[in-house]
Amino acid sequence: MTAQAVSTAPDPDPALSAIPFTHLARLTDDTGLFEHARHTIARREHGYCTDDAARGLVVTGREADPSAEVLRLAECYLTFLTHAQDATGAFHNRLGFDRVWADEPAVEDWWGRALWGLGTAAARCPAPWIREEAHHAFAQGASRRSGNPRSMAFAALGATELLRAGSGGEPALSLLSDAVTVIGHPGPDPHWPWPEERLTYANAALAETLIAAGDLLDDPPVLAAGLRMLTWLLDIQTHDGHLSALPAAGWRRGTTRPRYDQQPIEVAALADACATAATITGARTWRAGVDRCIAWFLGDNDIGQIMWNPATGGGYDGLTPLGPNLNQGAESTLALIATLQHGVSR
């Protein structure tokens, strides 16, 4: 169901001093995180997915001083991921409300996102029991590889978390190095400095992985390639001084760039990448990129509408020409939280 409206909401500025986990808790039961919602209410018939539990573990793992509720969420998402993982390190993705898996374990996007969440929790979560179990599950999953650039990028971002924390060792280093190979390098065309012929989803994660790898592996050409890619991504998604995110349909080289429907996942990926670039380079332009991503949720976008509901804490599912899609599913709410965390963490 697509719900559209052109409306203004209360001043959302208080979100910059407190991360809104309220709606995430609303979508989470004792099994996992419901994928979809009709407006604010979870749609149980669509069940749960590893992708979202992994994203949930990323944002809860980033909280330096988590509340009891946030720790409960982290434990739930970690339990879901360990249940989804098989003995080879692969993961199921979709679990029905009847608690029956609808697929076989694989090393696709959800495998990569699971390792990202596990690496983040193992490196950052202040609860030692969560760190220990997350590290164990990460090590098991890090033995696998995927030929998909995004799958490898997501997994590598989990590896970078552990390496920055001084753990992870050779498995994390090997995974990060292999991700660089799978992602590839941008070509020489200044109008398309990208290793693929089409931009699809979570594009900035590829650039962020190369930036982090160039830094951690002491490889200046890889770092330069990642920064070049991210510079271009930020440039092509800036219109009249505000962020105009690439839409769900993507953009193929040599075609007209579409504008709608814009997805919060693109904004969150760009915010993460700009934050990493800012930390590594110290350049102000990347902090400005983070601010632009935060501002997109707060209404500085192509139609001037805020992209979350301050009353519920939910992120809206997409930006359409007519206004926000008012459904507040897990992916968009997690994208909101992940992006706002970069504003609070300054």
C-alpha positions as a LaTeX table, in Angstrom:
\begin{tabular}{lrrr}
\hline
Residue & $x$ (\AA) & $y$ (\AA) & $z$ (\AA) \\
\hline
Met1 & 0.00 & 0.00 & 0.00 \\
Thr2 & 1.28 & 3.47 & $-0.89$ \\
Ala3 & 0.03 & 6.31 & 1.26 \\
Gln4 & 0.79 & 9.80 & 0.01 \\
Ala5 & 0.14 & 13.22 & 1.45 \\
Val6 & 1.42 & 16.74 & 1.23 \\
Ser7 & 1.64 & 17.89 & 4.82 \\
Thr8 & 3.86 & 19.65 & 7.27 \\
Ala9 & 4.71 & 18.23 & 10.68 \\
Pro10 & 5.87 & 19.67 & 14.00 \\
Asp11 & 9.36 & 21.10 & 14.29 \\
Pro12 & 11.67 & 18.04 & 14.26 \\
Asp13 & 14.79 & 19.75 & 15.59 \\
Pro14 & 14.65 & 17.98 & 19.01 \\
Ala15 & 15.58 & 14.73 & 17.19 \\
Leu16 & 19.10 & 16.04 & 16.87 \\
Ser17 & 19.61 & 15.76 & 20.63 \\
Ala18 & 17.94 & 12.35 & 21.11 \\
Ile19 & 17.70 & 9.43 & 18.70 \\
Pro20 & 14.07 & 8.29 & 18.22 \\
Phe21 & 14.01 & 4.52 & 18.88 \\
Thr22 & 10.30 & 4.55 & 19.74 \\
His23 & 8.99 & 3.32 & 16.40 \\
Leu24 & 11.76 & 0.75 & 16.07 \\
Ala25 & 10.62 & $-0.73$ & 19.39 \\
Arg26 & 7.02 & $-0.66$ & 18.14 \\
Leu27 & 7.99 & $-2.77$ & 15.11 \\
Thr28 & 9.97 & $-5.28$ & 17.21 \\
Asp29 & 8.46 & $-8.25$ & 19.04 \\
Asp30 & 10.17 & $-11.12$ & 20.87 \\
Thr31 & 11.27 & $-12.70$ & 17.57 \\
Gly32 & 12.55 & $-9.89$ & 15.40 \\
Leu33 & 11.79 & $-6.71$ & 13.49 \\
Phe34 & 8.70 & $-6.57$ & 11.30 \\
Glu35 & 9.63 & $-5.47$ & 7.80 \\
His36 & 6.59 & $-3.42$ & 6.79 \\
Ala37 & 4.02 & $-1.10$ & 8.33 \\
Arg38 & 0.77 & 0.50 & 7.22 \\
His39 & 1.40 & 4.03 & 8.40 \\
Thr40 & 2.55 & 3.29 & 11.98 \\
Ile41 & 1.15 & $-0.21$ & 12.53 \\
Ala42 & 3.28 & $-3.28$ & 11.80 \\
Arg43 & 2.06 & $-5.62$ & 9.05 \\
Arg44 & 2.62 & $-9.04$ & 10.55 \\
Glu45 & 1.67 & $-10.85$ & 7.36 \\
His46 & 4.97 & $-9.77$ & 5.76 \\
Gly47 & 7.05 & $-11.23$ & 8.57 \\
Tyr48 & 10.69 & $-10.48$ & 9.33 \\
Cys49 & 13.94 & $-10.34$ & 7.39 \\
Thr50 & 17.64 & $-10.64$ & 8.19 \\
Asp51 & 18.37 & $-7.44$ & 6.25 \\
Asp52 & 16.40 & $-5.36$ & 8.75 \\
Ala53 & 17.61 & $-7.19$ & 11.86 \\
Ala54 & 21.15 & $-6.53$ & 10.67 \\
Arg55 & 20.46 & $-2.84$ & 10.14 \\
Gly56 & 18.88 & $-2.80$ & 13.58 \\
Leu57 & 22.02 & $-4.27$ & 15.11 \\
Val58 & 24.11 & $-1.59$ & 13.38 \\
Val59 & 22.16 & 1.33 & 14.84 \\
Thr60 & 21.76 & $-0.18$ & 18.32 \\
Gly61 & 25.43 & $-1.15$ & 18.32 \\
Arg62 & 26.41 & 2.44 & 17.57 \\
Glu63 & 24.83 & 3.75 & 20.76 \\
Ala64 & 27.64 & 4.43 & 23.24 \\
Asp65 & 25.30 & 4.62 & 26.24 \\
Pro66 & 22.27 & 2.54 & 25.28 \\
Ser67 & 19.12 & 2.55 & 27.35 \\
Ala68 & 17.70 & $-0.72$ & 28.64 \\
Glu69 & 15.21 & $-0.64$ & 25.76 \\
Val70 & 17.95 & $-0.22$ & 23.14 \\
Leu71 & 19.91 & $-3.10$ & 24.68 \\
Arg72 & 16.76 & $-5.23$ & 24.50 \\
Leu73 & 16.48 & $-4.42$ & 20.81 \\
Ala74 & 20.14 & $-5.26$ & 20.24 \\
Glu75 & 19.74 & $-8.62$ & 21.97 \\
Cys76 & 16.64 & $-9.40$ & 19.89 \\
Tyr77 & 18.35 & $-8.58$ & 16.60 \\
Leu78 & 21.49 & $-10.51$ & 17.55 \\
Thr79 & 19.39 & $-13.53$ & 18.50 \\
Phe80 & 17.56 & $-13.31$ & 15.18 \\
Leu81 & 20.83 & $-13.19$ & 13.23 \\
Thr82 & 22.37 & $-16.13$ & 15.05 \\
His83 & 19.18 & $-18.11$ & 14.41 \\
Ala84 & 19.34 & $-17.15$ & 10.71 \\
Gln85 & 22.97 & $-18.27$ & 10.35 \\
Asp86 & 23.79 & $-21.84$ & 9.34 \\
Ala87 & 26.90 & $-23.87$ & 10.14 \\
Thr88 & 28.69 & $-22.66$ & 6.99 \\
Gly89 & 28.29 & $-18.97$ & 7.84 \\
Ala90 & 25.50 & $-18.27$ & 5.32 \\
Phe91 & 22.15 & $-16.73$ & 6.37 \\
His92 & 18.46 & $-17.20$ & 5.76 \\
Asn93 & 16.73 & $-13.91$ & 4.97 \\
Arg94 & 12.95 & $-14.22$ & 5.28 \\
Leu95 & 11.09 & $-15.56$ & 8.29 \\
Gly96 & 7.30 & $-15.67$ & 8.29 \\
Phe97 & 5.15 & $-14.67$ & 11.23 \\
Asp98 & 4.65 & $-18.42$ & 11.67 \\
Arg99 & 8.41 & $-18.62$ & 12.49 \\
Val100 & 9.16 & $-20.70$ & 9.38 \\
Trp101 & 12.01 & $-19.73$ & 7.06 \\
Ala102 & 10.86 & $-19.04$ & 3.51 \\
Asp103 & 14.28 & $-19.46$ & 1.88 \\
Glu104 & 17.58 & $-21.31$ & 2.02 \\
Pro105 & 20.77 & $-19.85$ & 3.54 \\
Ala106 & 22.85 & $-17.83$ & 1.06 \\
Val107 & 25.59 & $-15.20$ & 0.83 \\
Glu108 & 23.60 & $-12.37$ & $-0.73$ \\
Asp109 & 22.96 & $-8.84$ & 0.57 \\
Trp110 & 21.54 & $-10.10$ & 3.85 \\
Trp111 & 24.75 & $-12.05$ & 4.55 \\
Gly112 & 26.75 & $-8.85$ & 4.05 \\
Arg113 & 24.39 & $-6.77$ & 6.17 \\
Ala114 & 24.43 & $-9.43$ & 8.89 \\
Leu115 & 28.22 & $-9.21$ & 9.06 \\
Trp116 & 27.98 & $-5.42$ & 9.15 \\
Gly117 & 25.62 & $-5.59$ & 12.12 \\
Leu118 & 27.64 & $-8.28$ & 13.88 \\
Gly119 & 30.91 & $-6.41$ & 13.36 \\
Thr120 & 29.41 & $-3.19$ & 14.68 \\
Ala121 & 27.98 & $-4.86$ & 17.79 \\
Ala122 & 31.21 & $-6.79$ & 18.43 \\
Ala123 & 33.29 & $-3.62$ & 18.15 \\
Arg124 & 31.09 & $-1.03$ & 19.84 \\
Cys125 & 28.34 & $-2.44$ & 22.06 \\
Pro126 & 29.10 & $-1.76$ & 25.75 \\
Ala127 & 27.45 & $-5.04$ & 26.80 \\
Pro128 & 30.21 & $-7.71$ & 26.88 \\
Trp129 & 27.82 & $-10.63$ & 26.31 \\
Ile130 & 26.58 & $-9.01$ & 23.12 \\
Arg131 & 30.12 & $-8.25$ & 21.92 \\
Glu132 & 31.25 & $-11.83$ & 22.54 \\
Glu133 & 28.39 & $-13.54$ & 20.71 \\
Ala134 & 28.45 & $-11.03$ & 17.85 \\
His135 & 32.19 & $-11.58$ & 17.39 \\
His136 & 31.69 & $-15.35$ & 17.26 \\
Ala137 & 28.94 & $-15.11$ & 14.63 \\
Phe138 & 30.96 & $-12.59$ & 12.60 \\
Ala139 & 33.98 & $-14.90$ & 12.51 \\
Gln140 & 31.79 & $-17.74$ & 11.28 \\
Gly141 & 30.26 & $-15.65$ & 8.52 \\
Ala142 & 33.52 & $-13.97$ & 7.49 \\
Ser143 & 34.81 & $-17.26$ & 6.08 \\
Arg144 & 32.33 & $-16.94$ & 3.19 \\
Arg145 & 32.54 & $-14.76$ & 0.07 \\
Ser146 & 30.08 & $-13.30$ & $-2.43$ \\
Gly147 & 30.58 & $-12.13$ & $-5.99$ \\
Asn148 & 28.08 & $-9.30$ & $-5.47$ \\
Pro149 & 29.79 & $-5.91$ & $-4.88$ \\
Arg150 & 27.14 & $-4.68$ & $-2.45$ \\
Ser151 & 27.09 & $-7.90$ & $-0.47$ \\
Met152 & 30.87 & $-7.66$ & $-0.10$ \\
Ala153 & 30.73 & $-3.95$ & 0.72 \\
Phe154 & 28.23 & $-4.48$ & 3.53 \\
Ala155 & 30.29 & $-7.34$ & 4.95 \\
Ala156 & 33.47 & $-5.28$ & 4.68 \\
Leu157 & 31.90 & $-2.44$ & 6.65 \\
Gly158 & 31.47 & $-4.90$ & 9.52 \\
Ala159 & 35.11 & $-5.89$ & 9.14 \\
Thr160 & 36.20 & $-2.24$ & 9.30 \\
Glu161 & 34.36 & $-1.81$ & 12.59 \\
Leu162 & 36.37 & $-4.65$ & 14.14 \\
Leu163 & 39.66 & $-3.51$ & 12.64 \\
Arg164 & 39.19 & 0.02 & 13.99 \\
Ala165 & 38.52 & $-1.50$ & 17.40 \\
Gly166 & 41.77 & $-3.48$ & 17.19 \\
Ser167 & 40.12 & $-6.86$ & 16.70 \\
Gly168 & 38.98 & $-8.99$ & 13.80 \\
Gly169 & 42.51 & $-9.96$ & 12.81 \\
Glu170 & 43.29 & $-11.77$ & 9.57 \\
Pro171 & 39.68 & $-12.82$ & 8.79 \\
Ala172 & 38.55 & $-9.18$ & 8.81 \\
Leu173 & 41.61 & $-8.00$ & 6.86 \\
Ser174 & 41.13 & $-10.71$ & 4.25 \\
Leu175 & 37.44 & $-9.93$ & 3.88 \\
Leu176 & 38.15 & $-6.21$ & 3.46 \\
Ser177 & 40.85 & $-6.86$ & 0.86 \\
Asp178 & 38.61 & $-9.22$ & $-1.10$ \\
Ala179 & 35.80 & $-6.66$ & $-1.04$ \\
Val180 & 38.05 & $-4.12$ & $-2.75$ \\
Thr181 & 38.70 & $-6.62$ & $-5.54$ \\
Val182 & 35.01 & $-7.43$ & $-6.03$ \\
Ile183 & 33.93 & $-3.76$ & $-6.00$ \\
Gly184 & 36.61 & $-2.72$ & $-8.50$ \\
His185 & 37.84 & 0.79 & $-9.36$ \\
Pro186 & 36.11 & 3.65 & $-11.17$ \\
Gly187 & 36.95 & 4.21 & $-14.83$ \\
Pro188 & 38.67 & 7.33 & $-16.19$ \\
Asp189 & 35.50 & 9.05 & $-17.46$ \\
Pro190 & 35.01 & 12.13 & $-15.24$ \\
His191 & 31.29 & 12.08 & $-16.05$ \\
Trp192 & 30.88 & 8.51 & $-14.76$ \\
Pro193 & 33.60 & 7.68 & $-12.20$ \\
Trp194 & 31.94 & 4.47 & $-11.10$ \\
Pro195 & 32.89 & 0.79 & $-11.46$ \\
Glu196 & 29.39 & $-0.19$ & $-12.68$ \\
Glu197 & 27.26 & 0.89 & $-15.63$ \\
Arg198 & 24.26 & 1.50 & $-13.40$ \\
Leu199 & 23.71 & 3.06 & $-9.98$ \\
Thr200 & 21.19 & 0.99 & $-8.05$ \\
Tyr201 & 20.79 & 1.07 & $-4.25$ \\
Ala202 & 22.99 & 1.86 & $-1.25$ \\
Asn203 & 25.51 & 3.14 & $-3.78$ \\
Ala204 & 27.61 & 5.08 & $-1.29$ \\
Ala205 & 28.43 & 1.85 & 0.59 \\
Leu206 & 30.76 & 0.90 & $-2.28$ \\
Ala207 & 32.62 & 4.20 & $-2.02$ \\
Glu208 & 32.73 & 4.00 & 1.78 \\
Thr209 & 34.26 & 0.53 & 1.64 \\
Leu210 & 37.06 & 1.69 & $-0.65$ \\
Ile211 & 37.71 & 4.74 & 1.54 \\
Ala212 & 37.90 & 2.64 & 4.69 \\
Ala213 & 39.99 & $-0.04$ & 2.99 \\
Gly214 & 42.41 & 2.50 & 1.59 \\
Asp215 & 42.93 & 3.84 & 5.09 \\
Leu216 & 43.09 & 0.54 & 7.00 \\
Leu217 & 45.13 & $-1.32$ & 4.37 \\
Asp218 & 47.43 & 1.69 & 3.81 \\
Asp219 & 46.59 & 1.77 & 0.10 \\
Pro220 & 46.46 & 5.41 & $-1.13$ \\
Pro221 & 45.18 & 4.57 & $-4.65$ \\
Val222 & 42.19 & 2.70 & $-3.19$ \\
Leu223 & 41.49 & 5.59 & $-0.81$ \\
Ala224 & 41.70 & 8.07 & $-3.69$ \\
Ala225 & 39.33 & 5.94 & $-5.79$ \\
Gly226 & 36.76 & 5.82 & $-3.00$ \\
Leu227 & 36.95 & 9.56 & $-2.41$ \\
Arg228 & 36.57 & 10.21 & $-6.14$ \\
Met229 & 33.48 & 8.03 & $-6.27$ \\
Leu230 & 31.95 & 9.66 & $-3.20$ \\
Thr231 & 32.68 & 13.17 & $-4.46$ \\
Trp232 & 30.76 & 12.37 & $-7.63$ \\
Leu233 & 27.88 & 10.74 & $-5.77$ \\
Leu234 & 27.46 & 13.76 & $-3.53$ \\
Asp235 & 27.68 & 16.12 & $-6.51$ \\
Ile236 & 25.07 & 14.36 & $-8.66$ \\
Gln237 & 22.69 & 14.14 & $-5.70$ \\
Thr238 & 22.87 & 17.85 & $-4.88$ \\
His239 & 20.31 & 20.18 & $-6.43$ \\
Asp240 & 19.97 & 23.86 & $-5.53$ \\
Gly241 & 22.01 & 23.31 & $-2.36$ \\
His242 & 19.93 & 20.39 & $-1.01$ \\
Leu243 & 20.11 & 16.63 & $-1.33$ \\
Ser244 & 18.13 & 15.10 & $-4.19$ \\
Ala245 & 18.60 & 11.37 & $-3.57$ \\
Leu246 & 18.80 & 8.86 & $-6.40$ \\
Pro247 & 15.45 & 7.07 & $-6.76$ \\
Ala248 & 14.58 & 3.43 & $-6.26$ \\
Ala249 & 14.69 & 2.86 & $-10.04$ \\
Gly250 & 18.38 & 3.73 & $-10.09$ \\
Trp251 & 20.21 & 5.43 & $-12.95$ \\
Arg252 & 21.89 & 3.85 & $-15.96$ \\
Arg253 & 24.85 & 5.49 & $-17.64$ \\
Gly254 & 23.87 & 7.48 & $-20.73$ \\
Thr255 & 20.23 & 7.94 & $-19.71$ \\
Thr256 & 18.31 & 10.85 & $-18.18$ \\
Arg257 & 18.62 & 10.88 & $-14.39$ \\
Pro258 & 15.20 & 10.16 & $-12.81$ \\
Arg259 & 14.18 & 12.02 & $-9.66$ \\
Tyr260 & 11.46 & 9.97 & $-7.89$ \\
Asp261 & 10.75 & 7.88 & $-5.85$ \\
Gln262 & 13.57 & 8.75 & $-3.46$ \\
Gln263 & 14.41 & 6.19 & $-0.77$ \\
Pro264 & 15.76 & 6.86 & 2.74 \\
Ile265 & 18.28 & 4.02 & 2.35 \\
Glu266 & 20.22 & 6.12 & $-0.19$ \\
Val267 & 20.37 & 9.04 & 2.21 \\
Ala268 & 21.60 & 6.88 & 5.09 \\
Ala269 & 24.27 & 5.22 & 2.93 \\
Leu270 & 25.51 & 8.62 & 1.80 \\
Ala271 & 25.56 & 9.93 & 5.38 \\
Asp272 & 27.59 & 6.92 & 6.54 \\
Ala273 & 30.09 & 7.33 & 3.71 \\
Cys274 & 30.50 & 11.07 & 4.25 \\
Ala275 & 30.99 & 10.52 & 7.99 \\
Thr276 & 33.73 & 7.96 & 7.28 \\
Ala277 & 35.40 & 10.29 & 4.78 \\
Ala278 & 35.23 & 13.16 & 7.28 \\
Thr279 & 36.90 & 11.04 & 9.98 \\
Ile280 & 39.68 & 9.84 & 7.69 \\
Thr281 & 40.44 & 13.04 & 5.76 \\
Gly282 & 39.30 & 15.76 & 8.16 \\
Ala283 & 37.91 & 17.70 & 5.18 \\
Arg284 & 34.96 & 19.96 & 5.94 \\
Thr285 & 33.18 & 19.10 & 2.71 \\
Trp286 & 32.32 & 15.67 & 4.07 \\
Arg287 & 30.80 & 17.02 & 7.26 \\
Ala288 & 28.73 & 19.29 & 5.01 \\
Gly289 & 27.62 & 16.16 & 3.16 \\
Val290 & 26.46 & 14.57 & 6.42 \\
Asp291 & 24.54 & 17.73 & 7.28 \\
Arg292 & 22.85 & 17.65 & 3.86 \\
Cys293 & 21.67 & 14.09 & 4.51 \\
Ile294 & 20.28 & 14.99 & 7.93 \\
Ala295 & 18.56 & 18.01 & 6.40 \\
Trp296 & 16.86 & 15.79 & 3.78 \\
Phe297 & 14.93 & 14.05 & 6.58 \\
Leu298 & 14.15 & 17.39 & 8.20 \\
Gly299 & 12.54 & 18.84 & 5.07 \\
Asp300 & 15.37 & 20.27 & 2.97 \\
Asn301 & 14.61 & 18.12 & $-0.07$ \\
Asp302 & 13.04 & 18.45 & $-3.52$ \\
Ile303 & 9.52 & 19.12 & $-2.23$ \\
Gly304 & 10.27 & 20.68 & 1.15 \\
Gln305 & 8.55 & 17.97 & 3.23 \\
Ile306 & 9.96 & 16.33 & 6.36 \\
Met307 & 10.58 & 12.62 & 5.97 \\
Trp308 & 9.71 & 11.33 & 9.41 \\
Asn309 & 6.95 & 11.55 & 11.99 \\
Pro310 & 8.16 & 13.17 & 15.23 \\
Ala311 & 5.07 & 11.87 & 17.05 \\
Thr312 & 5.88 & 8.22 & 16.32 \\
Gly313 & 9.63 & 8.24 & 15.65 \\
Gly314 & 9.03 & 6.48 & 12.31 \\
Gly315 & 10.75 & 7.29 & 9.04 \\
Tyr316 & 8.57 & 7.67 & 5.95 \\
Asp317 & 9.05 & 5.03 & 3.27 \\
Gly318 & 9.83 & 7.29 & 0.33 \\
Leu319 & 9.67 & 10.75 & $-1.20$ \\
Thr320 & 7.26 & 11.01 & $-4.14$ \\
Pro321 & 6.32 & 14.04 & $-6.29$ \\
Leu322 & 3.14 & 14.34 & $-4.20$ \\
Gly323 & 4.80 & 14.11 & $-0.79$ \\
Pro324 & 6.08 & 11.45 & 1.57 \\
Asn325 & 4.82 & 7.90 & 1.52 \\
Leu326 & 3.41 & 7.88 & 5.05 \\
Asn327 & 4.03 & 4.19 & 5.68 \\
Gln328 & 6.77 & 3.83 & 8.31 \\
Gly329 & 8.52 & 0.52 & 7.68 \\
Ala330 & 11.68 & $-0.85$ & 9.25 \\
Glu331 & 14.12 & 0.07 & 6.49 \\
Ser332 & 13.13 & 3.74 & 6.37 \\
Thr333 & 13.00 & 4.07 & 10.16 \\
Leu334 & 16.46 & 2.51 & 10.46 \\
Ala335 & 17.75 & 4.86 & 7.76 \\
Leu336 & 16.39 & 7.82 & 9.74 \\
Ile337 & 18.07 & 6.64 & 12.96 \\
Ala338 & 21.38 & 5.87 & 11.25 \\
Thr339 & 21.50 & 9.31 & 9.65 \\
Leu340 & 20.51 & 11.24 & 12.78 \\
Gln341 & 23.16 & 9.38 & 14.78 \\
His342 & 25.81 & 11.25 & 12.82 \\
Gly343 & 24.33 & 14.53 & 14.01 \\
Val344 & 24.18 & 13.52 & 17.67 \\
Ser345 & 27.67 & 12.01 & 17.69 \\
Arg346 & 29.50 & 15.23 & 16.88 \\
\hline
\end{tabular}
